[in-house]
């Protein structure tokens, strides 16, 4: 049974940091991409960052590049999203998912979406 769970959300002031964790089970991380996505109130789900399980290559949305860092520990089946210099516009529910390709725009490539973790950034 494939499962992904996202952890680590919370309330933080603008300029602060949070680290999200995505823990998976039931599949081999090496074979897939893991993506982080978010949905802000009233907006569509958008890709934030993803990492290739095959070669570790990483991708970022323009809105977070330079502030967020994705990393993985395949031995622990965990992918992390370190979020620094957080802004109020980063407020959203953050999800992780398993993907057949490293893409931030073609969400149909992803499945096994986790339940999401809420990140709230106060100004």
mmCIF file with all atom_site columns, N, CA, C and O in Angstrom, residues 52-82:
data_model
loop_
_atom_site.group_PDB
_atom_site.id
_atom_site.type_symbol
_atom_site.label_atom_id
_atom_site.label_alt_id
_atom_site.label_comp_id
_atom_site.label_asym_id
_atom_site.label_entity_id
_atom_site.label_seq_id
_atom_site.pdbx_PDB_ins_code
_atom_site.Cartn_x
_atom_site.Cartn_y
_atom_site.Cartn_z
_atom_site.occupancy
_atom_site.B_iso_or_equiv
_atom_site.pdbx_formal_charge
_atom_site.auth_seq_id
_atom_site.auth_comp_id
_atom_site.auth_asym_id
_atom_site.auth_atom_id
_atom_site.pdbx_PDB_model_num
ATOM 1   N N  . UNK A 1 52 ? 14.428 14.273 -8.144 1.00 0.00 ? 52 UNK A N  1
ATOM 2   C CA . UNK A 1 52 ? 14.473 12.979 -8.808 1.00 0.00 ? 52 UNK A CA 1
ATOM 3   C C  . UNK A 1 52 ? 15.077 11.945 -7.874 1.00 0.00 ? 52 UNK A C  1
ATOM 4   O O  . UNK A 1 52 ? 16.156 12.154 -7.325 1.00 0.00 ? 52 UNK A O  1
ATOM 5   N N  . UNK A 1 53 ? 14.384 10.829 -7.703 1.00 0.00 ? 53 UNK A N  1
ATOM 6   C CA . UNK A 1 53 ? 14.938 9.746  -6.922 1.00 0.00 ? 53 UNK A CA 1
ATOM 7   C C  . UNK A 1 53 ? 16.071 9.051  -7.641 1.00 0.00 ? 53 UNK A C  1
ATOM 8   O O  . UNK A 1 53 ? 16.925 8.420  -7.012 1.00 0.00 ? 53 UNK A O  1
ATOM 9   N N  . UNK A 1 54 ? 16.122 9.206  -8.969 1.00 0.00 ? 54 UNK A N  1
ATOM 10  C CA . UNK A 1 54 ? 17.129 8.516  -9.770 1.00 0.00 ? 54 UNK A CA 1
ATOM 11  C C  . UNK A 1 54 ? 18.496 9.178  -9.641 1.00 0.00 ? 54 UNK A C  1
ATOM 12  O O  . UNK A 1 54 ? 19.499 8.504  -9.381 1.00 0.00 ? 54 UNK A O  1
ATOM 13  N N  . UNK A 1 55 ? 18.529 10.506 -9.822 1.00 0.00 ? 55 UNK A N  1
ATOM 14  C CA . UNK A 1 55 ? 19.832 11.176 -9.832 1.00 0.00 ? 55 UNK A CA 1
ATOM 15  C C  . UNK A 1 55 ? 19.914 12.362 -8.886 1.00 0.00 ? 55 UNK A C  1
ATOM 16  O O  . UNK A 1 55 ? 20.930 13.050 -8.852 1.00 0.00 ? 55 UNK A O  1
ATOM 17  N N  . UNK A 1 56 ? 18.844 12.625 -8.130 1.00 0.00 ? 56 UNK A N  1
ATOM 18  C CA . UNK A 1 56 ? 18.878 13.703 -7.149 1.00 0.00 ? 56 UNK A CA 1
ATOM 19  C C  . UNK A 1 56 ? 18.738 15.094 -7.729 1.00 0.00 ? 56 UNK A C  1
ATOM 20  O O  . UNK A 1 56 ? 18.899 16.078 -6.997 1.00 0.00 ? 56 UNK A O  1
ATOM 21  N N  . UNK A 1 57 ? 18.451 15.203 -9.015 1.00 0.00 ? 57 UNK A N  1
ATOM 22  C CA . UNK A 1 57 ? 18.296 16.535 -9.587 1.00 0.00 ? 57 UNK A CA 1
ATOM 23  C C  . UNK A 1 57 ? 17.079 17.219 -8.974 1.00 0.00 ? 57 UNK A C  1
ATOM 24  O O  . UNK A 1 57 ? 16.088 16.564 -8.632 1.00 0.00 ? 57 UNK A O  1
ATOM 25  N N  . UNK A 1 58 ? 17.178 18.519 -8.831 1.00 0.00 ? 58 UNK A N  1
ATOM 26  C CA . UNK A 1 58 ? 16.138 19.280 -8.139 1.00 0.00 ? 58 UNK A CA 1
ATOM 27  C C  . UNK A 1 58 ? 15.583 20.394 -9.021 1.00 0.00 ? 58 UNK A C  1
ATOM 28  O O  . UNK A 1 58 ? 16.290 20.914 -9.902 1.00 0.00 ? 58 UNK A O  1
ATOM 29  N N  . UNK A 1 59 ? 14.365 20.765 -8.761 1.00 0.00 ? 59 UNK A N  1
ATOM 30  C CA . UNK A 1 59 ? 13.680 21.784 -9.535 1.00 0.00 ? 59 UNK A CA 1
ATOM 31  C C  . UNK A 1 59 ? 12.865 22.642 -8.581 1.00 0.00 ? 59 UNK A C  1
ATOM 32  O O  . UNK A 1 59 ? 12.333 22.139 -7.579 1.00 0.00 ? 59 UNK A O  1
ATOM 33  N N  . UNK A 1 60 ? 12.775 23.928 -8.915 1.00 0.00 ? 60 UNK A N  1
ATOM 34  C CA . UNK A 1 60 ? 12.066 24.860 -8.053 1.00 0.00 ? 60 UNK A CA 1
ATOM 35  C C  . UNK A 1 60 ? 11.187 25.788 -8.876 1.00 0.00 ? 60 UNK A C  1
ATOM 36  O O  . UNK A 1 60 ? 11.538 26.185 -9.987 1.00 0.00 ? 60 UNK A O  1
ATOM 37  N N  . UNK A 1 61 ? 10.072 26.169 -8.285 1.00 0.00 ? 61 UNK A N  1
ATOM 38  C CA . UNK A 1 61 ? 9.273  27.239 -8.854 1.00 0.00 ? 61 UNK A CA 1
ATOM 39  C C  . UNK A 1 61 ? 10.026 28.557 -8.683 1.00 0.00 ? 61 UNK A C  1
ATOM 40  O O  . UNK A 1 61 ? 10.784 28.732 -7.714 1.00 0.00 ? 61 UNK A O  1
ATOM 41  N N  . UNK A 1 62 ? 9.818  29.468 -9.608 1.00 0.00 ? 62 UNK A N  1
ATOM 42  C CA . UNK A 1 62 ? 10.516 30.749 -9.537 1.00 0.00 ? 62 UNK A CA 1
ATOM 43  C C  . UNK A 1 62 ? 10.227 31.470 -8.228 1.00 0.00 ? 62 UNK A C  1
ATOM 44  O O  . UNK A 1 62 ? 11.086 32.177 -7.688 1.00 0.00 ? 62 UNK A O  1
ATOM 45  N N  . UNK A 1 63 ? 9.020  31.292 -7.721 1.00 0.00 ? 63 UNK A N  1
ATOM 46  C CA . UNK A 1 63 ? 8.602  32.017 -6.519 1.00 0.00 ? 63 UNK A CA 1
ATOM 47  C C  . UNK A 1 63 ? 9.343  31.581 -5.254 1.00 0.00 ? 63 UNK A C  1
ATOM 48  O O  . UNK A 1 63 ? 9.335  32.301 -4.251 1.00 0.00 ? 63 UNK A O  1
ATOM 49  N N  . UNK A 1 64 ? 9.987  30.406 -5.298 1.00 0.00 ? 64 UNK A N  1
ATOM 50  C CA . UNK A 1 64 ? 10.658 29.911 -4.087 1.00 0.00 ? 64 UNK A CA 1
ATOM 51  C C  . UNK A 1 64 ? 12.148 29.685 -4.294 1.00 0.00 ? 64 UNK A C  1
ATOM 52  O O  . UNK A 1 64 ? 12.867 29.426 -3.328 1.00 0.00 ? 64 UNK A O  1
ATOM 53  N N  . UNK A 1 65 ? 12.601 29.787 -5.538 1.00 0.00 ? 65 UNK A N  1
ATOM 54  C CA . UNK A 1 65 ? 14.022 29.519 -5.808 1.00 0.00 ? 65 UNK A CA 1
ATOM 55  C C  . UNK A 1 65 ? 14.897 30.471 -5.002 1.00 0.00 ? 65 UNK A C  1
ATOM 56  O O  . UNK A 1 65 ? 14.658 31.673 -4.940 1.00 0.00 ? 65 UNK A O  1
ATOM 57  N N  . UNK A 1 66 ? 15.903 29.905 -4.364 1.00 0.00 ? 66 UNK A N  1
ATOM 58  C CA . UNK A 1 66 ? 16.788 30.702 -3.532 1.00 0.00 ? 66 UNK A CA 1
ATOM 59  C C  . UNK A 1 66 ? 16.357 30.789 -2.080 1.00 0.00 ? 66 UNK A C  1
ATOM 60  O O  . UNK A 1 66 ? 17.146 31.183 -1.211 1.00 0.00 ? 66 UNK A O  1
ATOM 61  N N  . UNK A 1 67 ? 15.112 30.412 -1.805 1.00 0.00 ? 67 UNK A N  1
ATOM 62  C CA . UNK A 1 67 ? 14.623 30.431 -0.423 1.00 0.00 ? 67 UNK A CA 1
ATOM 63  C C  . UNK A 1 67 ? 14.315 29.025 0.084  1.00 0.00 ? 67 UNK A C  1
ATOM 64  O O  . UNK A 1 67 ? 14.484 28.752 1.278  1.00 0.00 ? 67 UNK A O  1
ATOM 65  N N  . UNK A 1 68 ? 13.865 28.154 -0.789 1.00 0.00 ? 68 UNK A N  1
ATOM 66  C CA . UNK A 1 68 ? 13.512 26.788 -0.403 1.00 0.00 ? 68 UNK A CA 1
ATOM 67  C C  . UNK A 1 68 ? 14.577 25.825 -0.933 1.00 0.00 ? 68 UNK A C  1
ATOM 68  O O  . UNK A 1 68 ? 15.141 26.041 -2.015 1.00 0.00 ? 68 UNK A O  1
ATOM 69  N N  . UNK A 1 69 ? 14.803 24.758 -0.174 1.00 0.00 ? 69 UNK A N  1
ATOM 70  C CA . UNK A 1 69 ? 15.737 23.717 -0.596 1.00 0.00 ? 69 UNK A CA 1
ATOM 71  C C  . UNK A 1 69 ? 15.098 22.351 -0.377 1.00 0.00 ? 69 UNK A C  1
ATOM 72  O O  . UNK A 1 69 ? 14.638 22.057 0.732  1.00 0.00 ? 69 UNK A O  1
ATOM 73  N N  . UNK A 1 70 ? 15.078 21.549 -1.420 1.00 0.00 ? 70 UNK A N  1
ATOM 74  C CA . UNK A 1 70 ? 14.553 20.192 -1.320 1.00 0.00 ? 70 UNK A CA 1
ATOM 75  C C  . UNK A 1 70 ? 15.719 19.227 -1.219 1.00 0.00 ? 70 UNK A C  1
ATOM 76  O O  . UNK A 1 70 ? 16.769 19.426 -1.851 1.00 0.00 ? 70 UNK A O  1
ATOM 77  N N  . UNK A 1 71 ? 15.540 18.198 -0.401 1.00 0.00 ? 71 UNK A N  1
ATOM 78  C CA . UNK A 1 71 ? 16.571 17.181 -0.259 1.00 0.00 ? 71 UNK A CA 1
ATOM 79  C C  . UNK A 1 71 ? 15.890 15.861 0.068  1.00 0.00 ? 71 UNK A C  1
ATOM 80  O O  . UNK A 1 71 ? 14.710 15.834 0.437  1.00 0.00 ? 71 UNK A O  1
ATOM 81  N N  . UNK A 1 72 ? 16.645 14.785 -0.067 1.00 0.00 ? 72 UNK A N  1
ATOM 82  C CA . UNK A 1 72 ? 16.051 13.478 0.205  1.00 0.00 ? 72 UNK A CA 1
ATOM 83  C C  . UNK A 1 72 ? 17.006 12.586 0.962  1.00 0.00 ? 72 UNK A C  1
ATOM 84  O O  . UNK A 1 72 ? 18.226 12.715 0.843  1.00 0.00 ? 72 UNK A O  1
ATOM 85  N N  . UNK A 1 73 ? 16.445 11.712 1.721  1.00 0.00 ? 73 UNK A N  1
ATOM 86  C CA . UNK A 1 73 ? 17.181 10.640 2.388  1.00 0.00 ? 73 UNK A CA 1
ATOM 87  C C  . UNK A 1 73 ? 16.468 9.358  1.980  1.00 0.00 ? 73 UNK A C  1
ATOM 88  O O  . UNK A 1 73 ? 15.488 8.949  2.614  1.00 0.00 ? 73 UNK A O  1
ATOM 89  N N  . UNK A 1 74 ? 16.922 8.759  0.886  1.00 0.00 ? 74 UNK A N  1
ATOM 90  C CA . UNK A 1 74 ? 16.222 7.594  0.353  1.00 0.00 ? 74 UNK A CA 1
ATOM 91  C C  . UNK A 1 74 ? 16.239 6.412  1.320  1.00 0.00 ? 74 UNK A C  1
ATOM 92  O O  . UNK A 1 74 ? 15.320 5.592  1.334  1.00 0.00 ? 74 UNK A O  1
ATOM 93  N N  . UNK A 1 75 ? 17.268 6.333  2.138  1.00 0.00 ? 75 UNK A N  1
ATOM 94  C CA . UNK A 1 75 ? 17.332 5.250  3.113  1.00 0.00 ? 75 UNK A CA 1
ATOM 95  C C  . UNK A 1 75 ? 16.196 5.353  4.127  1.00 0.00 ? 75 UNK A C  1
ATOM 96  O O  . UNK A 1 75 ? 15.750 4.343  4.676  1.00 0.00 ? 75 UNK A O  1
ATOM 97  N N  . UNK A 1 76 ? 15.746 6.572  4.363  1.00 0.00 ? 76 UNK A N  1
ATOM 98  C CA . UNK A 1 76 ? 14.648 6.803  5.312  1.00 0.00 ? 76 UNK A CA 1
ATOM 99  C C  . UNK A 1 76 ? 13.323 7.036  4.594  1.00 0.00 ? 76 UNK A C  1
ATOM 100 O O  . UNK A 1 76 ? 12.319 7.346  5.237  1.00 0.00 ? 76 UNK A O  1
ATOM 101 N N  . UNK A 1 77 ? 13.336 6.929  3.255  1.00 0.00 ? 77 UNK A N  1
ATOM 102 C CA . UNK A 1 77 ? 12.128 7.198  2.469  1.00 0.00 ? 77 UNK A CA 1
ATOM 103 C C  . UNK A 1 77 ? 11.523 8.546  2.842  1.00 0.00 ? 77 UNK A C  1
ATOM 104 O O  . UNK A 1 77 ? 10.301 8.674  3.023  1.00 0.00 ? 77 UNK A O  1
ATOM 105 N N  . UNK A 1 78 ? 12.364 9.537  2.950  1.00 0.00 ? 78 UNK A N  1
ATOM 106 C CA . UNK A 1 78 ? 11.919 10.858 3.385  1.00 0.00 ? 78 UNK A CA 1
ATOM 107 C C  . UNK A 1 78 ? 12.494 11.930 2.467  1.00 0.00 ? 78 UNK A C  1
ATOM 108 O O  . UNK A 1 78 ? 13.669 11.873 2.102  1.00 0.00 ? 78 UNK A O  1
ATOM 109 N N  . UNK A 1 79 ? 11.643 12.866 2.113  1.00 0.00 ? 79 UNK A N  1
ATOM 110 C CA . UNK A 1 79 ? 12.063 14.052 1.381  1.00 0.00 ? 79 UNK A CA 1
ATOM 111 C C  . UNK A 1 79 ? 11.750 15.268 2.237  1.00 0.00 ? 79 UNK A C  1
ATOM 112 O O  . UNK A 1 79 ? 10.676 15.347 2.842  1.00 0.00 ? 79 UNK A O  1
ATOM 113 N N  . UNK A 1 80 ? 12.684 16.196 2.260  1.00 0.00 ? 80 UNK A N  1
ATOM 114 C CA . UNK A 1 80 ? 12.540 17.387 3.086  1.00 0.00 ? 80 UNK A CA 1
ATOM 115 C C  . UNK A 1 80 ? 12.373 18.633 2.210  1.00 0.00 ? 80 UNK A C  1
ATOM 116 O O  . UNK A 1 80 ? 12.879 18.681 1.091  1.00 0.00 ? 80 UNK A O  1
ATOM 117 N N  . UNK A 1 81 ? 11.698 19.598 2.749  1.00 0.00 ? 81 UNK A N  1
ATOM 118 C CA . UNK A 1 81 ? 11.628 20.910 2.109  1.00 0.00 ? 81 UNK A CA 1
ATOM 119 C C  . UNK A 1 81 ? 11.978 21.943 3.172  1.00 0.00 ? 81 UNK A C  1
ATOM 120 O O  . UNK A 1 81 ? 11.174 22.214 4.072  1.00 0.00 ? 81 UNK A O  1
ATOM 121 N N  . UNK A 1 82 ? 13.186 22.462 3.078  1.00 0.00 ? 82 UNK A N  1
ATOM 122 C CA . UNK A 1 82 ? 13.625 23.520 3.986  1.00 0.00 ? 82 UNK A CA 1
ATOM 123 C C  . UNK A 1 82 ? 13.163 24.847 3.413  1.00 0.00 ? 82 UNK A C  1
ATOM 124 O O  . UNK A 1 82 ? 13.521 25.201 2.280  1.00 0.00 ? 82 UNK A O  1
#
